[in-house]
mmCIF file of C-alpha atoms and ligand atoms in Angstrom:
data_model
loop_
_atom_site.group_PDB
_atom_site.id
_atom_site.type_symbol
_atom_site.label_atom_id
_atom_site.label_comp_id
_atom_site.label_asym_id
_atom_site.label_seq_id
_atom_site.Cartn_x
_atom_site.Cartn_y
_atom_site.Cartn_z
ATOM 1 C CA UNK K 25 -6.828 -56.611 24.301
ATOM 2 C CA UNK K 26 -3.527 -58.105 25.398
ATOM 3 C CA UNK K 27 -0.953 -55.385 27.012
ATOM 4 C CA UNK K 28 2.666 -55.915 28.391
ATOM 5 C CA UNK K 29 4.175 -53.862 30.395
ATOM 6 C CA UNK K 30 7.926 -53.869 32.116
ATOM 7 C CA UNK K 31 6.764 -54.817 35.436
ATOM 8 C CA UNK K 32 4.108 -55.169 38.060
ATOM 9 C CA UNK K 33 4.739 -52.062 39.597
ATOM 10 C CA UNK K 34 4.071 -50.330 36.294
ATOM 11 C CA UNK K 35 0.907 -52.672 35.907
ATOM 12 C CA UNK K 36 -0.203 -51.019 39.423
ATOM 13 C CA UNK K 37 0.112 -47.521 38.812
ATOM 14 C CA UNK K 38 -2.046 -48.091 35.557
ATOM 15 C CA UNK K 39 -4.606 -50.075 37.322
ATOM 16 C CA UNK K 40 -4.647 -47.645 40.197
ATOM 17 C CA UNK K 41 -5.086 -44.755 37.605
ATOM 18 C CA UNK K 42 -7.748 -46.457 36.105
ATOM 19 C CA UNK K 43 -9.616 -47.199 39.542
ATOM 20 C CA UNK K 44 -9.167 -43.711 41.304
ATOM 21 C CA UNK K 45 -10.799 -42.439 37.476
ATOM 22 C CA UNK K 46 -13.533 -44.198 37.885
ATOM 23 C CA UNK K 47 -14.169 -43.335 41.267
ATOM 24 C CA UNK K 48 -13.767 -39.351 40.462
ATOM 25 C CA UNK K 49 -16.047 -39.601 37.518
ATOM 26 C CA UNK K 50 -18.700 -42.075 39.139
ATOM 27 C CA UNK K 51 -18.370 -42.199 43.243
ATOM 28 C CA UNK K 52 -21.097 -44.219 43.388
ATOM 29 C CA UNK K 53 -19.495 -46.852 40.949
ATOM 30 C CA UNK K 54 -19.811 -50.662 41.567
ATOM 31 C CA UNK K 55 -16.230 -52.208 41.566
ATOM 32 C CA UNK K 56 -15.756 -56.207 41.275
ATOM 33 C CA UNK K 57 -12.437 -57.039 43.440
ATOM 34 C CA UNK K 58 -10.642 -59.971 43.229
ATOM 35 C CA UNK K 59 -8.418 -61.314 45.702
ATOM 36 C CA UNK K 60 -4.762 -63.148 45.108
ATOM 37 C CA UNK K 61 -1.092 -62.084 45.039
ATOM 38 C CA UNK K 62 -1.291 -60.671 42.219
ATOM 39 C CA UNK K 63 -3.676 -57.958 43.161
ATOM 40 C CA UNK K 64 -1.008 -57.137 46.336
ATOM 41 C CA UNK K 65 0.519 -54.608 44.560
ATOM 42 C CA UNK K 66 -2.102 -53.342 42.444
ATOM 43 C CA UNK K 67 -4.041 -52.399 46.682
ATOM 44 C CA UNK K 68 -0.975 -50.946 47.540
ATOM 45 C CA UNK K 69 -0.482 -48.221 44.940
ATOM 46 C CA UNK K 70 -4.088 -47.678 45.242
ATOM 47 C CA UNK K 71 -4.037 -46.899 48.950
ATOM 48 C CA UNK K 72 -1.078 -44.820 48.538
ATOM 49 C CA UNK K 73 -2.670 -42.641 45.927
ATOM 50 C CA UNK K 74 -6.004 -42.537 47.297
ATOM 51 C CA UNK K 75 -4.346 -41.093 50.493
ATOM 52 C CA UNK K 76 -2.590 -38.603 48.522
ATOM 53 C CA UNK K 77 -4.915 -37.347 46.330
ATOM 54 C CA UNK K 78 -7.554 -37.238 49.001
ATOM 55 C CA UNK K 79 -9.893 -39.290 46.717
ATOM 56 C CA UNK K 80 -13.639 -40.056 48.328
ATOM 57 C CA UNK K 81 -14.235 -44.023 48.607
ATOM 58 C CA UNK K 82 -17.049 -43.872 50.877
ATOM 59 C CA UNK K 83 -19.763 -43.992 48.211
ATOM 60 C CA UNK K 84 -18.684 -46.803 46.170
ATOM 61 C CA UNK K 85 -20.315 -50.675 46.036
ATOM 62 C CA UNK K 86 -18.091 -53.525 45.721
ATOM 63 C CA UNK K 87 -18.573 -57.130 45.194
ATOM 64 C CA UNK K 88 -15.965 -59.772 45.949
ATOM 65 C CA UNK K 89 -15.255 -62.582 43.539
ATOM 66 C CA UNK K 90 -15.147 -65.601 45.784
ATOM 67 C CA UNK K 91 -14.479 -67.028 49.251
ATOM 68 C CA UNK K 92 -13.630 -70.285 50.920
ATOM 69 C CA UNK K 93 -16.034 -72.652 52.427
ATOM 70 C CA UNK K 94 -15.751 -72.926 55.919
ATOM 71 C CA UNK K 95 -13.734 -70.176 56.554
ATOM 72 C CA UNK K 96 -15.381 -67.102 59.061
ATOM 73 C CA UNK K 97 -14.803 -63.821 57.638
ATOM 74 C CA UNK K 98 -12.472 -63.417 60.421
ATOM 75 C CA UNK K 99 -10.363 -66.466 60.199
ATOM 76 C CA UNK K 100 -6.800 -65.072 58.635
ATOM 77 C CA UNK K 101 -6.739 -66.980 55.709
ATOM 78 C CA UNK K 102 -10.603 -66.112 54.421
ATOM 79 C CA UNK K 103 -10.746 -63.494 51.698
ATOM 80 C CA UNK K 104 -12.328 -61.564 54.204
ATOM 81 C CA UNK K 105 -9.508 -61.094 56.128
ATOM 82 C CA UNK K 106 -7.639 -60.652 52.928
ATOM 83 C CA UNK K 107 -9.618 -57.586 51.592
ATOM 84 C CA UNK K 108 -9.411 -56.127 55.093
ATOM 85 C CA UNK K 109 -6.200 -56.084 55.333
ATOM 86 C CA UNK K 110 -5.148 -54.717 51.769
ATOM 87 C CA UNK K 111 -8.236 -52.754 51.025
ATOM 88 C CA UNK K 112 -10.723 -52.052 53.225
ATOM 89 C CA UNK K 113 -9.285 -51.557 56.376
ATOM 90 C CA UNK K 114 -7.019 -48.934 54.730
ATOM 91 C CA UNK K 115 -9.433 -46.668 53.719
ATOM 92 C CA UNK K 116 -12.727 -45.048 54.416
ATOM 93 C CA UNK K 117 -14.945 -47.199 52.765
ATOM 94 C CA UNK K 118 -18.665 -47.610 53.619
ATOM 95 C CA UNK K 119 -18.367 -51.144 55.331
ATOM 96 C CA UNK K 120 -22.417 -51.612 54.358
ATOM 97 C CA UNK K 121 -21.631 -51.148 50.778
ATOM 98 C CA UNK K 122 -18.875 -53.700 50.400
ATOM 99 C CA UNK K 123 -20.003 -57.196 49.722
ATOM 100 C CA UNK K 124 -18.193 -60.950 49.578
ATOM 101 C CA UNK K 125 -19.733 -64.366 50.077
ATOM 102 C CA UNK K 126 -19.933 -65.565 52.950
ATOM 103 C CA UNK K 127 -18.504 -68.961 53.723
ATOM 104 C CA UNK K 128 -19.906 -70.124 56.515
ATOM 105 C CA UNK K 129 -23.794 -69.418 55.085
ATOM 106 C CA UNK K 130 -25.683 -72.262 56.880
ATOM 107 C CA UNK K 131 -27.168 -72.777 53.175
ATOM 108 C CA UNK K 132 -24.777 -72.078 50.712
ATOM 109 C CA UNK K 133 -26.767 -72.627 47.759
ATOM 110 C CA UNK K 134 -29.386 -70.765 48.989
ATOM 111 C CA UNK K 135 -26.317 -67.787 49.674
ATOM 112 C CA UNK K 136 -24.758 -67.985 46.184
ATOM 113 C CA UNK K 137 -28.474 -67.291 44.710
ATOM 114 C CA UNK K 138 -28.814 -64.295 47.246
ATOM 115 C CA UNK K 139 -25.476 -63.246 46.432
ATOM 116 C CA UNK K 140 -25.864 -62.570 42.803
ATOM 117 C CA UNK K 141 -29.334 -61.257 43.037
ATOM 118 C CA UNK K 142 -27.833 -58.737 45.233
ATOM 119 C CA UNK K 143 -25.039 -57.811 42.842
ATOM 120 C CA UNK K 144 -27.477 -57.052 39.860
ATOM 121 C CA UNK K 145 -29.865 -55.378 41.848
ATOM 122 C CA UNK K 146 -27.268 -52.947 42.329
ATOM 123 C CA UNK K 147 -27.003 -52.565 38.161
ATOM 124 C CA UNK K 148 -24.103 -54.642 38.317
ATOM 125 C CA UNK K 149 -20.301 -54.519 38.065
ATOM 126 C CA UNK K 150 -19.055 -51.481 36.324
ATOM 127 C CA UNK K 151 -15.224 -52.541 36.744
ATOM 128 C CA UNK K 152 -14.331 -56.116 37.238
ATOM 129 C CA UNK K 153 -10.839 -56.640 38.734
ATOM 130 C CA UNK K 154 -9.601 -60.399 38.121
ATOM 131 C CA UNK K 155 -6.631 -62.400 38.479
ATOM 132 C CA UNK K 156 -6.038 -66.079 36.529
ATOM 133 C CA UNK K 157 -5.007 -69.244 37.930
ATOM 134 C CA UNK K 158 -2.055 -71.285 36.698
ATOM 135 C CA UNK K 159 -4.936 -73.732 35.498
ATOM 136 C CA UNK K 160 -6.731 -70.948 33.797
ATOM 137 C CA UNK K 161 -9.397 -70.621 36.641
ATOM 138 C CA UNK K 162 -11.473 -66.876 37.167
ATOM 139 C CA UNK K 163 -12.578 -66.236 40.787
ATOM 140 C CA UNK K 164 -12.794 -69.821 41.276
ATOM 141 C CA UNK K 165 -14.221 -71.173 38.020
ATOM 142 C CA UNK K 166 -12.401 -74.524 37.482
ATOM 143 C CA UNK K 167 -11.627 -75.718 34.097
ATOM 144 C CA UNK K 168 -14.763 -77.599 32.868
ATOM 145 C CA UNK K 169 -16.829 -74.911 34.676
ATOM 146 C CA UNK K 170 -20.402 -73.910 32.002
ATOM 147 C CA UNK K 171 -19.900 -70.552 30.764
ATOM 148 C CA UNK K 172 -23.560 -70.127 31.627
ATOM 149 C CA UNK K 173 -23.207 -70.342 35.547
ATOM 150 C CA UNK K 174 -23.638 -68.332 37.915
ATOM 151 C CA UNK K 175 -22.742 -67.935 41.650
ATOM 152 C CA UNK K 176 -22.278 -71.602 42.952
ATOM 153 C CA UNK K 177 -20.457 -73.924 45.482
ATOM 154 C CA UNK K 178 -17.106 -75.336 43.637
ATOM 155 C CA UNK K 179 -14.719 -78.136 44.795
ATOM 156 C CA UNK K 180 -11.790 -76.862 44.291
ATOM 157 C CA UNK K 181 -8.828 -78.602 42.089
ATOM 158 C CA UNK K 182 -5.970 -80.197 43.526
ATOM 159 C CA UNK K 183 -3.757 -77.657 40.961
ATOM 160 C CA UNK K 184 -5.634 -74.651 42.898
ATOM 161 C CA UNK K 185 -5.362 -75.949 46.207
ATOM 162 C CA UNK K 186 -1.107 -76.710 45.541
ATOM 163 C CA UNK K 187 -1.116 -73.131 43.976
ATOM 164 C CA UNK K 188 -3.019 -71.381 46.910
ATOM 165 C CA UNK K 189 -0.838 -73.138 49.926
ATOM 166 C CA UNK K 190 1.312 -70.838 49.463
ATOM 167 C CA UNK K 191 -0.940 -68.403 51.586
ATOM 168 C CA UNK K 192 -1.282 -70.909 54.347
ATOM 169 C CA UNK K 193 1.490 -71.585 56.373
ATOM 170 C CA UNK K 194 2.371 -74.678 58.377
ATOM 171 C CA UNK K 195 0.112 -77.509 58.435
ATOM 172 C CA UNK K 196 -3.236 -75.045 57.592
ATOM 173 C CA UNK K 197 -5.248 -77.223 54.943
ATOM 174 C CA UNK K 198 -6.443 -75.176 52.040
ATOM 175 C CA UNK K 199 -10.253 -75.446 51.821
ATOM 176 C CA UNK K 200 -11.625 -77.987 49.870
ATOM 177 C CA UNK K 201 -14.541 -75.762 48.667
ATOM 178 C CA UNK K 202 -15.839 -72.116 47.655
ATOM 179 C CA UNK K 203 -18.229 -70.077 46.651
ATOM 180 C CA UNK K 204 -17.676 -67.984 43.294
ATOM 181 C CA UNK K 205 -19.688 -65.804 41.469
ATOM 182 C CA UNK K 206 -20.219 -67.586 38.127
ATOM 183 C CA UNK K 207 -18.505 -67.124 34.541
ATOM 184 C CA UNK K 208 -22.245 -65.817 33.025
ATOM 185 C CA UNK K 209 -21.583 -63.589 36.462
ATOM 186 C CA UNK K 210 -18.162 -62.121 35.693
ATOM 187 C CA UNK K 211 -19.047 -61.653 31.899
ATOM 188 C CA UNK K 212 -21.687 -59.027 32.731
ATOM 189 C CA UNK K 213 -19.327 -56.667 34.237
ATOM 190 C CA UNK K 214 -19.038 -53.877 31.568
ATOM 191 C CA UNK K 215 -15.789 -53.482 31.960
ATOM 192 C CA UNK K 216 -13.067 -56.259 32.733
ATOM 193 C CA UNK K 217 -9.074 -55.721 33.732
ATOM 194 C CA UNK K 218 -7.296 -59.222 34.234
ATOM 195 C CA UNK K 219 -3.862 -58.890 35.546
ATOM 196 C CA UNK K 220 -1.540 -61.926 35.515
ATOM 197 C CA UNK K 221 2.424 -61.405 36.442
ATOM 198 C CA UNK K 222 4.857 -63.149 36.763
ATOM 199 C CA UNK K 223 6.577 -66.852 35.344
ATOM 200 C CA UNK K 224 4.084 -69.155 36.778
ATOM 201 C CA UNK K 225 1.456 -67.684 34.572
ATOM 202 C CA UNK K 226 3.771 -67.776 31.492
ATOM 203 C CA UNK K 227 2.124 -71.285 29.932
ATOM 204 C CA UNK K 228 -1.395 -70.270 30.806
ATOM 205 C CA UNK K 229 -0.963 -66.579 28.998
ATOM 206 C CA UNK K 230 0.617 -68.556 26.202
ATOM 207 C CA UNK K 231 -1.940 -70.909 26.106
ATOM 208 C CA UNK K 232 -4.908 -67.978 26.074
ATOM 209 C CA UNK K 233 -2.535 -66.443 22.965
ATOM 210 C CA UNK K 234 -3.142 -69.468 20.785
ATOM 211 C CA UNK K 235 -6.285 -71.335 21.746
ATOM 212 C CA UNK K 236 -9.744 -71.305 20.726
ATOM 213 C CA UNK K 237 -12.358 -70.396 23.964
ATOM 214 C CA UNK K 238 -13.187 -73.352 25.681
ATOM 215 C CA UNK K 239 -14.507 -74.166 28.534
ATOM 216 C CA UNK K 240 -11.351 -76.173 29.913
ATOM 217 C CA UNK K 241 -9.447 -72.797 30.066
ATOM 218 C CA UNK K 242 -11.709 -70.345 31.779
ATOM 219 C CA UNK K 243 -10.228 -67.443 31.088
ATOM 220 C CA UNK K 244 -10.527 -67.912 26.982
ATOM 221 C CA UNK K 245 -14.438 -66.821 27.730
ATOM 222 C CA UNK K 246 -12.410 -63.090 27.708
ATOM 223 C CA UNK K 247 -12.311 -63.555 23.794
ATOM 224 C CA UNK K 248 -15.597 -63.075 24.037
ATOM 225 C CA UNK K 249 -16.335 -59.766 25.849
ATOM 226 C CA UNK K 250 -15.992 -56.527 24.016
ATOM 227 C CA UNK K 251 -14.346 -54.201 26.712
ATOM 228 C CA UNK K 252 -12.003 -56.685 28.570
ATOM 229 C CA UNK K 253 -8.045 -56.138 28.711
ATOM 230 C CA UNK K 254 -5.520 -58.461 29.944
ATOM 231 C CA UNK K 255 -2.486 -57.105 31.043
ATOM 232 C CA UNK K 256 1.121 -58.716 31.701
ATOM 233 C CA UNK K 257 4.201 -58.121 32.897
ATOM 234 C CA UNK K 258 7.065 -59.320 31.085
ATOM 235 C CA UNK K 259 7.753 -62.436 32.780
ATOM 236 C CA UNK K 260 4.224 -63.489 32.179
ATOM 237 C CA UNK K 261 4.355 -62.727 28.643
ATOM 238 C CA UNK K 262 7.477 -64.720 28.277
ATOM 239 C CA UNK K 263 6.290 -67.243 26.163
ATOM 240 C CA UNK K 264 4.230 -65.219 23.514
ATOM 241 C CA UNK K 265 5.689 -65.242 20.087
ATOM 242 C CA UNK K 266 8.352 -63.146 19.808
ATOM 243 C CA UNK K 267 6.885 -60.460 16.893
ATOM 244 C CA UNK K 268 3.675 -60.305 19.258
ATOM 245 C CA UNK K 269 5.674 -59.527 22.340
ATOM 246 C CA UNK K 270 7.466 -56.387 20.591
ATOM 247 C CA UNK K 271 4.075 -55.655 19.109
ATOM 248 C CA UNK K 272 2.287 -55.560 22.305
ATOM 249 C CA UNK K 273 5.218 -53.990 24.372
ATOM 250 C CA UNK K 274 5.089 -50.746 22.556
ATOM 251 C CA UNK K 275 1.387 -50.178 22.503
ATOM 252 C CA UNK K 276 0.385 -46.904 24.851
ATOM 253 C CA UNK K 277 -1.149 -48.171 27.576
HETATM 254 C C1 LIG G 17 -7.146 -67.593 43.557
HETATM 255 C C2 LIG G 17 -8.343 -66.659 43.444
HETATM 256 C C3 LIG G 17 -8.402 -66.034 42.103
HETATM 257 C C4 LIG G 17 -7.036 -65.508 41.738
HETATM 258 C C5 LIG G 17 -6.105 -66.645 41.516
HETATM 259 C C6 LIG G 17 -4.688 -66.217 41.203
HETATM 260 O O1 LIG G 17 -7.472 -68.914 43.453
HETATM 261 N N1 LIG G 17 -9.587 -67.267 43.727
HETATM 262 O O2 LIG G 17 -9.377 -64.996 42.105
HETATM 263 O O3 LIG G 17 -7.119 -64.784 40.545
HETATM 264 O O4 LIG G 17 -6.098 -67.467 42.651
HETATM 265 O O5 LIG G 17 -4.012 -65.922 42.384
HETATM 266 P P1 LIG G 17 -2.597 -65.251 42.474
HETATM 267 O O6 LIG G 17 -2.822 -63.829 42.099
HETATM 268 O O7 LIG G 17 -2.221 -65.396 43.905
HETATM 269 O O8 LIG G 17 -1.713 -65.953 41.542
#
């Protein structure tokens, strides 16, 4: 379930692989994208061999992880703004068949409800895409968050909002809210990829390695799906035991 490779750009090329298969078997496959720097790379290489291969995109669903309260799809820093710019302006998708909260819903409750009903009328998430926070967070399920919920309103942690500044420049205030879909959400996705790179998620992989599931670290619910893989680079594997780091480093990917 856990597997290392040398670097992110190797991590891209396999994720890439694994999307544009997916897409050539099933074109009508529902993807669940998540958003993040990690998943910079992994958009890239995608783009790059979708253009080269001359792969169809224009028939597959996709469904968005989260997005920031108050923030118009076409404000810079929404997730919005984020997918167009990496993904979906990129390519020729079907704009009616790609899907993210929207956080400016005059009723957001009311939206998160809609939001998921949409996403399993479509049968649900074949491939779920996901990235971890520092603090162990999926999409933007905070520590603490019930493994039975589904797509809701979160305040976000101070730890997320110090982590995410990064991605807004000069005196822009990271939003104090989103909307995510749930962890009951994200565990019915059939399949599940979670990519974390990089040092700064060295103590959370390390963590995940040696802990129970819990509720106070998210991303531990992964123990408990049958087809979900979490792949590192080297600098996030870091602080794994040294026998399982040689162990996991020389499994074929
Ligand atoms: C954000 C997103 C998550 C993402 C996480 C990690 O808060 N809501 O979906 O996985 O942060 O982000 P990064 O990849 O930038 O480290």
């Amino acid at each position: 379930m856990l597997q290392i490779f040398p670097d992110q750009s190797a991590i891209a090329e396999h994720v890439s692989n694994i999307l544009i298969d997916k897409i050539q078997s099933k074109p009508d496959v529902v993807l669940g994208l998540a958003t993040g720097g990690t998943m910079e790379p992994i958009y890239e290489r995608f783009v790059i061999k979708v253009r080269r291969q001359g792969v169809d995109v224009s028939k597959l669903t996709s469904f968005n992880l989260d997005e920031y309260v108050g923030l118009a799809p076409d404000h810079p820093k929404s997730y919005a703004a984020y997918m167009r710019k990496h993904l979906f302006g990129q390519l020729g998708f079907d704009e009616s068949r790609l899907h993210l909260p929207n956080g400016l819903a005059p009723d957001l409750e009311q939206h998160s409800k809609d939001y998921a009903l949409r996403l399993r009328q479509t049968g649900g998430v074949e491939l779920q895409l996901l990235g971890v926070g520092s603090n162990g967070h999926i999409g933007f399920n905070e520590p603490g968050t019930p493994f039975d919920s589904q797509c809701h309103v979160v305040r976000l942690s101070e730890d997320t909002r110090r982590d995410n500044s990064r991605f807004f420049e000069g005196n822009a205030i990271v939003p104090a809210h989103a909307v995510t879909l749930g962890m009951a959400d994200i565990m019915q996705a059939r399949e599940i990829l979670l990519v974390a790179t990089g040092e700064a998620k060295a103590r959370i992989v390390a963590h995940w390695y040696h802990n129970e599931v819990t509720e106070a670290v998210p991303f531990t619910i992964l123990k408990r799906h049958r087809r979900a893989r979490i792949l590192l680079d080297e600098a996030a594997a870091s602080l794994l035991p040294d026998q399982a780091r040689k162990t996991l480093a020389a499994m074929p990917a």
